[in-house]
XYZ file of C-alpha atoms in Angstrom:
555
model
C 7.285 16.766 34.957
C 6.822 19.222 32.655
C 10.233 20.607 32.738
C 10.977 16.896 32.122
C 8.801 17.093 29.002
C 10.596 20.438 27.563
C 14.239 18.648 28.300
C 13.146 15.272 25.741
C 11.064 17.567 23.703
C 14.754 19.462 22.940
C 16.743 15.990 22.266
C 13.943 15.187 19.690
C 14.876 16.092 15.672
C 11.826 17.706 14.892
C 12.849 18.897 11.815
C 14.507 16.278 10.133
C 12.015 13.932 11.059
C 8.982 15.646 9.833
C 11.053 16.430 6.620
C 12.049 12.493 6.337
C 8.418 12.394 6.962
C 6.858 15.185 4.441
C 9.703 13.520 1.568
C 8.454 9.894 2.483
C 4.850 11.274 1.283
C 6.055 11.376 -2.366
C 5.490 8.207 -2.811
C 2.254 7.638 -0.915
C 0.816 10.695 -3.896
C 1.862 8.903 -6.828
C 0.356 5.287 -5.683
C -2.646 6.804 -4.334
C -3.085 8.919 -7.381
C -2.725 5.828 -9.677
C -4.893 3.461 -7.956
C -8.459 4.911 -8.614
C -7.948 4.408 -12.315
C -5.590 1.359 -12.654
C -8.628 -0.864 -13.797
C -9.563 1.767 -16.573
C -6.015 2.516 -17.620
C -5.626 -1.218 -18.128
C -8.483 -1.657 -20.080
C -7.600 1.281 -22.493
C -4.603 -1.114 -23.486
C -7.535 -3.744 -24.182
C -10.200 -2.695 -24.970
C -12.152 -5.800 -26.169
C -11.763 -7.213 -22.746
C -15.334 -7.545 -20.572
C -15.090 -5.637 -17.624
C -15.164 -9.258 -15.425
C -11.366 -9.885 -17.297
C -9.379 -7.234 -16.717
C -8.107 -8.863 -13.878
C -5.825 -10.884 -16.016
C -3.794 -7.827 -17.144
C -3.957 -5.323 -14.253
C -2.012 -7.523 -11.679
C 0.905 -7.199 -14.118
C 1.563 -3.357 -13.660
C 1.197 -3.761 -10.030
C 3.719 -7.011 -10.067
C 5.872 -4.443 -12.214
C 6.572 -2.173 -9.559
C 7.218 -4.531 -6.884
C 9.906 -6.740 -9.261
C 12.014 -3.653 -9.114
C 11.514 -2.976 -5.547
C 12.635 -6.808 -5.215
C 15.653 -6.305 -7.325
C 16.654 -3.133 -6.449
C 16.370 -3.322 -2.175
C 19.730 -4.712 -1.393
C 21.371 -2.861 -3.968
C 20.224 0.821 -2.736
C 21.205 -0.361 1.372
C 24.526 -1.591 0.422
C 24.819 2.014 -1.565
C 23.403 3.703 0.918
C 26.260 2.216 3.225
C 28.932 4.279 0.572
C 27.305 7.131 -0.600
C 25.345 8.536 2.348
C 21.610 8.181 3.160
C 20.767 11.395 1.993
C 21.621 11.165 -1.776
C 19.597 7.763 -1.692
C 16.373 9.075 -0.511
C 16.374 12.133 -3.026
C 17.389 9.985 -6.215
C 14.349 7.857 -4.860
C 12.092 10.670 -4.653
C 13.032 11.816 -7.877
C 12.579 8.189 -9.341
C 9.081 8.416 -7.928
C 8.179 11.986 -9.627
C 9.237 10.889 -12.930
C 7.615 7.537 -13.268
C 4.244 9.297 -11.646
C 4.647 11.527 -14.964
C 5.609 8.941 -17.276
C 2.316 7.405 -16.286
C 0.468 9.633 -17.621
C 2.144 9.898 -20.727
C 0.862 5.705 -21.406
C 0.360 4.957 -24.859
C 0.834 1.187 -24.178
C 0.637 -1.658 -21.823
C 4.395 -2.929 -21.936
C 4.927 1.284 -21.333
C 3.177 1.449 -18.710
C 4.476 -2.323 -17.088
C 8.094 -0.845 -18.183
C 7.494 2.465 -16.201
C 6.279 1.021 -13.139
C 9.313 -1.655 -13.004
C 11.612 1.204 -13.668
C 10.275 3.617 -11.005
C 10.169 0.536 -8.489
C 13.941 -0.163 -9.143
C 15.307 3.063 -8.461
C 13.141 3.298 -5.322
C 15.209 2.227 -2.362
C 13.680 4.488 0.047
C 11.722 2.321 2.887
C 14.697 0.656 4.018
C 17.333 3.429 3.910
C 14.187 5.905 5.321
C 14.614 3.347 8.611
C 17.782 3.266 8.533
C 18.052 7.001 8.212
C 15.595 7.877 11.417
C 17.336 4.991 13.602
C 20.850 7.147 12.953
C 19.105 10.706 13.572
C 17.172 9.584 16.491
C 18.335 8.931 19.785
C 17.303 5.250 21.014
C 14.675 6.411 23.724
C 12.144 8.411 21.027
C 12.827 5.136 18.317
C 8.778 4.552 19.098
C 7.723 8.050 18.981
C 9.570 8.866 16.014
C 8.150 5.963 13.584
C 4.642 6.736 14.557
C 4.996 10.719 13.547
C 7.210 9.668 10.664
C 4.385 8.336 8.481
C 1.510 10.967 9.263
C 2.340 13.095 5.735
C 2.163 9.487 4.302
C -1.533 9.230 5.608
C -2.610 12.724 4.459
C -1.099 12.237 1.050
C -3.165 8.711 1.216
C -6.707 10.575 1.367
C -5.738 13.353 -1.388
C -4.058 11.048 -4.209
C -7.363 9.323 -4.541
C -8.841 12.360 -4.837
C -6.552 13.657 -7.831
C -7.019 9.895 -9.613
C -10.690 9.633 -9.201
C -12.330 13.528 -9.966
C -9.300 14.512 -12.629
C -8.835 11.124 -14.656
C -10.326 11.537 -17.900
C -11.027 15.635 -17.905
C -12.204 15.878 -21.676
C -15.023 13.862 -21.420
C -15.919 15.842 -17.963
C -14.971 19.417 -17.848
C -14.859 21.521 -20.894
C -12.262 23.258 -20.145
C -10.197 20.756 -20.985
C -11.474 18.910 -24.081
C -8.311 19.147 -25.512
C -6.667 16.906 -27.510
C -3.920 16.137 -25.413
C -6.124 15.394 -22.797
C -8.299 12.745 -25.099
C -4.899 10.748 -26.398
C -3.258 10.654 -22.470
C -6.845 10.610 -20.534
C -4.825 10.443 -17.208
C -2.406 13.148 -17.677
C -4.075 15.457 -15.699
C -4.205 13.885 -12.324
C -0.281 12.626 -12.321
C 1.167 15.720 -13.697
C -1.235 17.119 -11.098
C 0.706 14.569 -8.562
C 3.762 14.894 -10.092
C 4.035 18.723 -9.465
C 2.891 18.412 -5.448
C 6.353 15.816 -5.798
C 8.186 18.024 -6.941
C 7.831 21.212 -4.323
C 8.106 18.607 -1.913
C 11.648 17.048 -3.917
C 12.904 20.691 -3.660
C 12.275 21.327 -0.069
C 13.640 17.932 0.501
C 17.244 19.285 -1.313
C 17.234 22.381 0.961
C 16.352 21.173 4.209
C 17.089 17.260 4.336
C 20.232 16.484 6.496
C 22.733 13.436 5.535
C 22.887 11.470 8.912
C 26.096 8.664 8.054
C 28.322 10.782 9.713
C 26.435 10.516 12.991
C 26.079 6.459 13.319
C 28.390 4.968 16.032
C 29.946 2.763 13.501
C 32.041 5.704 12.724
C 33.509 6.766 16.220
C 33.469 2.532 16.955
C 36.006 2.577 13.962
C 38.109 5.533 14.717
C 38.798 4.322 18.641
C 40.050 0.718 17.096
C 42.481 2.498 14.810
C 43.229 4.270 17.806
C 43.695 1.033 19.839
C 46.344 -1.692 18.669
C 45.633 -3.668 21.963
C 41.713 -4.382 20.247
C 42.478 -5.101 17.021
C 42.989 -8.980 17.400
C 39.983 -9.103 19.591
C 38.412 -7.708 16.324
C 39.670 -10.099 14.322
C 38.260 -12.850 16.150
C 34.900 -11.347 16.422
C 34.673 -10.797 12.195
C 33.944 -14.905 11.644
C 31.554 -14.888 14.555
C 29.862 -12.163 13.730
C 29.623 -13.577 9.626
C 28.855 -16.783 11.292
C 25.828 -15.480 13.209
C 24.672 -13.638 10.255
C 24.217 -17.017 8.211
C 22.620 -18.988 11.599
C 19.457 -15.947 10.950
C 18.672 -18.344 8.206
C 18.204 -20.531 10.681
C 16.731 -18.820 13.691
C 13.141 -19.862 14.105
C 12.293 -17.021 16.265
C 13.790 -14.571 13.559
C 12.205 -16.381 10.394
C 8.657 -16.881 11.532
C 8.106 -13.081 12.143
C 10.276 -12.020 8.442
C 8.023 -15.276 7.194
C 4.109 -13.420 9.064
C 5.377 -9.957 7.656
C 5.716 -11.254 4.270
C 2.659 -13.108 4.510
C 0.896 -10.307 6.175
C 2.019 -8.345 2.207
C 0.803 -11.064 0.726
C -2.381 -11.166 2.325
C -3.165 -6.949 1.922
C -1.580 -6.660 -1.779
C -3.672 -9.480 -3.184
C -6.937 -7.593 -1.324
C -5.766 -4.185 -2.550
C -5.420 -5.479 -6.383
C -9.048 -7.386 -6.185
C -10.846 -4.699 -4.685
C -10.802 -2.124 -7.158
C -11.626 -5.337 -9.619
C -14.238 -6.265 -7.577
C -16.202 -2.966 -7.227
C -16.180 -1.952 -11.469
C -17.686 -5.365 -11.807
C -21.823 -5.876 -12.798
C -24.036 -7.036 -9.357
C -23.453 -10.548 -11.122
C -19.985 -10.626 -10.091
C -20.277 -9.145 -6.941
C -19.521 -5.604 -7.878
C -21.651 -2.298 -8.300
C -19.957 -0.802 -11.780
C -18.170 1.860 -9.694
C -16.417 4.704 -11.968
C -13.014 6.182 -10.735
C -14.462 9.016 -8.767
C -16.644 5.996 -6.816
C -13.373 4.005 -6.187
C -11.336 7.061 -5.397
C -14.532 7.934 -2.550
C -13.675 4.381 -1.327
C -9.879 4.969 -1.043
C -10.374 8.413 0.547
C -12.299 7.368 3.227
C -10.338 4.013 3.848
C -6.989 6.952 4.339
C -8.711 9.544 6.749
C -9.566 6.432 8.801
C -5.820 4.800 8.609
C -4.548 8.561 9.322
C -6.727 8.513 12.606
C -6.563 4.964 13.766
C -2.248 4.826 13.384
C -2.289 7.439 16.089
C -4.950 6.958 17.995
C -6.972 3.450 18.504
C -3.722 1.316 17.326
C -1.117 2.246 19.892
C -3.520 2.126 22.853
C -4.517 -1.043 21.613
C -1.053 -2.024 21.139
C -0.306 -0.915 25.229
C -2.561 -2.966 26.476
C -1.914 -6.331 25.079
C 0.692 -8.057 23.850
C 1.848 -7.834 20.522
C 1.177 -11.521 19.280
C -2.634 -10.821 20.809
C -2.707 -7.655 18.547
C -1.385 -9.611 15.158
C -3.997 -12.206 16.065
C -6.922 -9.948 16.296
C -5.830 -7.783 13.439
C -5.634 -11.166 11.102
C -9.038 -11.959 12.330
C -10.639 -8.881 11.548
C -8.688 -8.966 8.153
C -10.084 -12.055 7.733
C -13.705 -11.004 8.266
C -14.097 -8.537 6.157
C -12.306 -10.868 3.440
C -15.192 -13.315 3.484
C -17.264 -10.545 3.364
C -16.490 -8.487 1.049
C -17.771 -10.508 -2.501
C -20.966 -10.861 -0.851
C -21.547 -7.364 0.119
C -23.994 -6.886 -3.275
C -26.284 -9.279 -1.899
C -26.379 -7.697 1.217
C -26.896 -4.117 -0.077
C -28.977 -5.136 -2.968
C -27.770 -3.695 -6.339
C -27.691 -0.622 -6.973
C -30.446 0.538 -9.877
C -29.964 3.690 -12.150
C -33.064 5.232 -13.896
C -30.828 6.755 -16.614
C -29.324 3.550 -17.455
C -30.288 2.095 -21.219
C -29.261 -1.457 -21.148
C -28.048 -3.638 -23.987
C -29.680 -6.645 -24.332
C -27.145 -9.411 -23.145
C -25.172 -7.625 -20.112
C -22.689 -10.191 -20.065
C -21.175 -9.314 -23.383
C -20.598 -5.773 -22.501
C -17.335 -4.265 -22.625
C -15.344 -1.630 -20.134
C -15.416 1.365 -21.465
C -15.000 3.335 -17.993
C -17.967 4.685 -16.880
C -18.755 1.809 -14.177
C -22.835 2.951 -13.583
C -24.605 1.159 -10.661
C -27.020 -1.330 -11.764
C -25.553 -1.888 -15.044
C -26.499 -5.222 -14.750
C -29.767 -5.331 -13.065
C -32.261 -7.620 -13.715
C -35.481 -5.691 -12.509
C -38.399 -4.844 -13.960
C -36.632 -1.855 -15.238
C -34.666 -3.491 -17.701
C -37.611 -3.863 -20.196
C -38.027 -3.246 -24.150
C -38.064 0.413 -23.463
C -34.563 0.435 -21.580
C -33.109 -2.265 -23.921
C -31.851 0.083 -27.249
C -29.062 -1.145 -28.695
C -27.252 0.472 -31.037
C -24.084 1.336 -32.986
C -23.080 3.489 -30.530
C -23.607 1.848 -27.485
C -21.955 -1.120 -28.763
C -18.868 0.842 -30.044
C -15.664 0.556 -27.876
C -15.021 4.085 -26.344
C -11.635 3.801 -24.587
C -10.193 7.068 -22.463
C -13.690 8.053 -21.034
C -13.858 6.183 -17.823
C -16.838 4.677 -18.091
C -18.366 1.124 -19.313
C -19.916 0.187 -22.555
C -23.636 0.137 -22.927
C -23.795 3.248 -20.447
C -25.388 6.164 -22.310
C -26.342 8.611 -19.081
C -26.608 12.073 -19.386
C -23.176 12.769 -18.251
C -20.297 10.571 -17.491
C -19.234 11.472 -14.722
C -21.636 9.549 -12.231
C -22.354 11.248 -9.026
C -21.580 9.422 -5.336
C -24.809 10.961 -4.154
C -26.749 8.888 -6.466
C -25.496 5.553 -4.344
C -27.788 4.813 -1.492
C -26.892 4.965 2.096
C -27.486 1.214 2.134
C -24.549 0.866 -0.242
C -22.190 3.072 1.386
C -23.013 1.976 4.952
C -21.724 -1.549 4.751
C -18.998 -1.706 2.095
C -17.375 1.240 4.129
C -17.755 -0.341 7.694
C -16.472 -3.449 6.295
C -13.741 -1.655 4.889
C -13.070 0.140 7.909
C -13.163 -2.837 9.980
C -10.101 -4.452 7.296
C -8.369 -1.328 7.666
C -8.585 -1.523 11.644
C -6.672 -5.132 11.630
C -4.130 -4.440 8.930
C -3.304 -1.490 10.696
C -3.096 -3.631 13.763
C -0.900 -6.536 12.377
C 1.714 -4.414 10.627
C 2.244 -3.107 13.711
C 2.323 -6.038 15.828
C 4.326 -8.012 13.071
C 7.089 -4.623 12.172
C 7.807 -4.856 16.081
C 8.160 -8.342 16.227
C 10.593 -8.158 13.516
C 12.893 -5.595 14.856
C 12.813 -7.807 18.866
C 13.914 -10.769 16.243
C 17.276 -9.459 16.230
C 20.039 -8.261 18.607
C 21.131 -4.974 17.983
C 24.023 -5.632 15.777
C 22.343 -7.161 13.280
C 18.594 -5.488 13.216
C 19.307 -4.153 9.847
C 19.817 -7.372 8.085
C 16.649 -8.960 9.888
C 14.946 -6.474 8.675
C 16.333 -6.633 5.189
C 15.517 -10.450 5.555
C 11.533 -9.401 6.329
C 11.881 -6.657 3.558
C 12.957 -8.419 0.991
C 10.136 -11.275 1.762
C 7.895 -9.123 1.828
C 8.835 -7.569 -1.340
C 8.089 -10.983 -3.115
C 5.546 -11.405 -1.796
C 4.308 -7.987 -3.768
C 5.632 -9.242 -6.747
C 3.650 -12.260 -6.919
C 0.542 -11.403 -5.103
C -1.277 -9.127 -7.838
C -0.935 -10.827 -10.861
C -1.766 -14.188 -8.938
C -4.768 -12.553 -7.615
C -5.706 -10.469 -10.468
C -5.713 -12.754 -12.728
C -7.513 -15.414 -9.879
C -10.518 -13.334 -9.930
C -10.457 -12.699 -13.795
C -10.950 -16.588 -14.117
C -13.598 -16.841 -10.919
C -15.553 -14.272 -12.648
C -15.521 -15.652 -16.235
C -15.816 -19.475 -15.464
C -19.648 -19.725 -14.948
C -18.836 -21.879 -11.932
C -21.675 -21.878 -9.255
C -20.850 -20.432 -5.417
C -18.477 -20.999 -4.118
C -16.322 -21.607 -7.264
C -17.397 -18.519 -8.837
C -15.886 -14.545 -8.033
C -15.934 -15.355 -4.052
C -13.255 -17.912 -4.944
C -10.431 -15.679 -4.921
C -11.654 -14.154 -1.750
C -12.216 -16.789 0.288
C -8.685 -18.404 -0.616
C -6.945 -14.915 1.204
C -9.260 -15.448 4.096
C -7.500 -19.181 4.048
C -4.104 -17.527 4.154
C -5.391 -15.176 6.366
C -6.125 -18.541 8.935
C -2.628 -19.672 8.262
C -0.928 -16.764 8.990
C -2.456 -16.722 12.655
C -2.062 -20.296 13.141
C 1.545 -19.362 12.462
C 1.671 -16.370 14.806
C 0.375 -18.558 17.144
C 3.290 -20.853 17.092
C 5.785 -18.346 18.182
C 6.860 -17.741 22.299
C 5.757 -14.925 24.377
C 9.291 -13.822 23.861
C 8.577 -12.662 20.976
C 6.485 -9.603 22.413
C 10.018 -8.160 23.951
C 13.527 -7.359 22.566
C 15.907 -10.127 22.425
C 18.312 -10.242 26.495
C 21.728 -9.260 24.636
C 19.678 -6.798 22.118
C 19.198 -3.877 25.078
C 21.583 -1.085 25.250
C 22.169 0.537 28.930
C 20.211 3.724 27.061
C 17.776 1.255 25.399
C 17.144 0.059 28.662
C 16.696 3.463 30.378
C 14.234 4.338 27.519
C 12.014 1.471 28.260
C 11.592 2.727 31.831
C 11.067 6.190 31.325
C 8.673 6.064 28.226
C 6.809 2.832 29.170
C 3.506 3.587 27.155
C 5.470 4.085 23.698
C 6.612 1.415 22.938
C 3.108 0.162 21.434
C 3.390 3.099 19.355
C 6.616 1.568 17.329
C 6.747 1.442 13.418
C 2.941 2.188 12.412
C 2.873 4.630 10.065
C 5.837 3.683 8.106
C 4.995 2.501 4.348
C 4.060 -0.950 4.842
């Protein structure tokens, strides 16, 4: 057995998948980087806004990135097809660096908006990345080698946050750097930071990565036709069937209700991932604890190291055990849970008081000015004459500082210790338990997907689901961002008011099962004619990895 072991161990491209894997991580350090501060960058651009509206702007440099994604997809696959794999994936990695720089060079909104598009259309590497591991891979370690694939993806998850949160706006925090370069671009730091962990990884990429268009079977199937006159009218005849059956996927119920779940599925996680931050910088009024960037990049860091652990770990055994509609329905449910939770979580906590806080008199006229303190809203007993000093300084509008308006601690940068336990606890089990069933559905749904389609056209079912799914990015965070802008600024009474916008995605969230549940138990396996004789052999030999398909790839 071992032997056995050694033999598949030496068939398996170590190290071009763990470079495809290492280069794939650029991408995961300049999102994760970003995220932490998106609310406070946004604000900068408006600074008059209250911190309950910034929702109406900050789903539109989200929406940015994905429109190019959406418009560039097809485009980079069909080039891809021309130019090799391997000059795609760099250009995209190098697409990545420079927009992660740009970022934090932002003087403006439509900069920023026009940076993010940019850096989202010259990204075409998810679907050339799969296209490029299915070519290097032999068909038996398919499974194995898309759950390794994404584990530098995971890492780079939990450290990004890190850079966003602790280096965004260094003047106003370390001393070192209260230059004035650093008070005009406040998040320069953290994405040139970013942007120069891209760019060791870009080089290494240009040294070591492999092209791997030479290798696909396409090639040899070509040369022995040239070879063969006696085939070539067969191959004639099979050109309209084969356009023919590309148009009748259109058409295919069991190949659009999967594309239609995983783009749903997007839908579903982008809207969540744009209200959250949104949610958490908001006063205990609006469901939210005034979180700062280093608060919301704790949240982010510990949401990663648990994705990291469950994609290898809890996921695929799950995913042996059951089938995979049973693991999409379970995963939506738990989704959906912590959904409905989530803009309640305040009054299940409590909110969070600071004795360093000096309140101005009306909380609901205050202004973001990016130092989200706990409590800033609180109605205790604390909040009496003696706490209640307004004055020209508190009132002013201080953008570039990360912190809100009205907050005049010692310090602005606000320590995590100073949270409770009883804060922390809950948000981060509910959070773990939505990571948990996203985790689980993308996997369920990505290898429901790829048994949607016979093997000769795979690719353009999953170009079908990518593309969805893509749209469903574009639309999703300005819809939702600028949903829970107007639940939290329409004085509406529960449940009209900032749970709204929550309890809507825990609707879709319903839908999306009720869909799932519509499809056959065929679904859980690969379509008859869509086995090779090796495909076949795989699936007896390595039995217990096929749950393991797809996780860890960006979703």
């Amino acid at each position: 057995m071992v032997g056995n072991i050694r033999a598949l161990w030496r068939q398996f491209p170590v190290k071009q998948v763990a470079i495809l894997g290492v280069l794939l991580s650029i991408g995961s350090i300049g999102g994760s980087t970003i995220h932490p501060f998106l609310p406070f960058l946004t604000h900068d651009f408006f600074p008059y806004l209250k911190s309950n509206q910034i929702g109406y702007y900050a789903g539109f440099l989200t929406s940015a990135g994905s429109t190019g994604v959406f418009l560039g997809c097809f485009m980079w696959g069909k080039l891809s097809d021309i130019v090799g794999r391997r000059p795609i994936l760099l250009s995209s990695a190098t697409a990545i660096l420079v927009g992660t720089m740009l970022v934090g060079f932002s003087f403006s909104f439509l900069w920023t908006v026009g940076v993010m598009f940019f850096e989202g259309l010259l990204n075409g590497k998810l679907g050339v990345a799969k296209t490029y591991l299915y070519e290097i891979c032999p068909p038996k370690f398919h499974s194995f080698a898309f759950s390794v694939v994404g584990l530098p993806s995971s890492v780079a998850q939990f450290v990004g946050p890190s850079l966003g949160g602790f280096l965004a706006c260094p003047a106003t925090r370390f001393q070192t750097f209260d230059k004035p370069v650093f008070k005009q671009f406040p998040y320069l730091l953290p994405c040139a930071v970013a942007a120069c962990a891209q760019f060791c990884i870009l080089i290494g990429g240009c040294f070591l990565l492999g092209e791997s268009l030479e290798k696909s079977p396409k090639d040899e199937y070509i040369d022995l036709t040239e070879v063969s006159s006696r085939d070539a009218p067969e191959d004639k005849d099979k050109r309209p069937r084969q356009e023919e059956s590309t148009c009748s996927l259109l058409r295919d119920r069991l190949v659009l209700i999967p594309c239609a779940l995983y783009a749903l599925l997007a839908l579903v996680t982008i809207c969540n991932n744009q209200m959250l931050p949104l949610l958490l910088v908001s006063d205990s009024q609006h469901g939210g604890y005034n979180f700062d960037a280093a608060e919301i990049s704790i949240v982010s860091t510990t949401h990663a190291i648990y994705s990291a652990v469950t994609h290898v770990t809890i996921t695929p055994y799950i995913a042996s055990k059951f089938t995979y509609k049973t693991v999409f329905l379970s995963g939506v449910v738990l989704y959906a849970v912590g959904i409905i939770l989530l803009p309640s979580m305040v009054n299940i906590t409590g909110a969070v008081r600071s004795q360093q806080l000096l309140q101005t008199a009306n909380s609901s006229d205050l202004t973001l000015n990016f130092t989200a303190a706990p409590g800033q809203f609180s109605t205790s007993p604390l909040g009496t004459e003696s706490y209640i000093q307004p004055t020209t300084e508190m009132n002013a509008t201080v953008t570039g500082q990360c912190r809100l308006a009205g907050d005049r601690r010692k310090t602005s940068q606000h320590k995590a210790s100073d949270l409770p336990a009883r804060v922390w606890g809950p948000l981060l089990l509910v959070l773990t338990v939505m990571e948990q069933g996203s985790t689980q559905s993308y996997l369920a749904v990505i290898v429901m997907v790829g048994n949607a389609g016979v093997q000769s056209n795979r690719g353009t079912v999953n170009g079908i689901a990518q593309t969805l799914a893509a749209l469903s990015r574009l639309v999703g965070p300005a819809v939702s961002a600028n949903l829970f802008a107007w639940t939290t600024d329409n004085g509406l009474p529960w449940p009209l008011d900032h749970h709204l916008s929550f309890y809507l995605v825990a609707v879709l969230c319903i839908l999306v099962a009720v869909l799932c549940a519509s499809l056959p138990a065929s679904s859980n396996l690969p379509r008859a004619d869509s086995l090779t004789v090796s495909e076949e052999g795989d699936r007896r030999e390595e039995p217990m990895l096929e749950g393991t398909l797809y996780p860890l790839m960006d979703k």
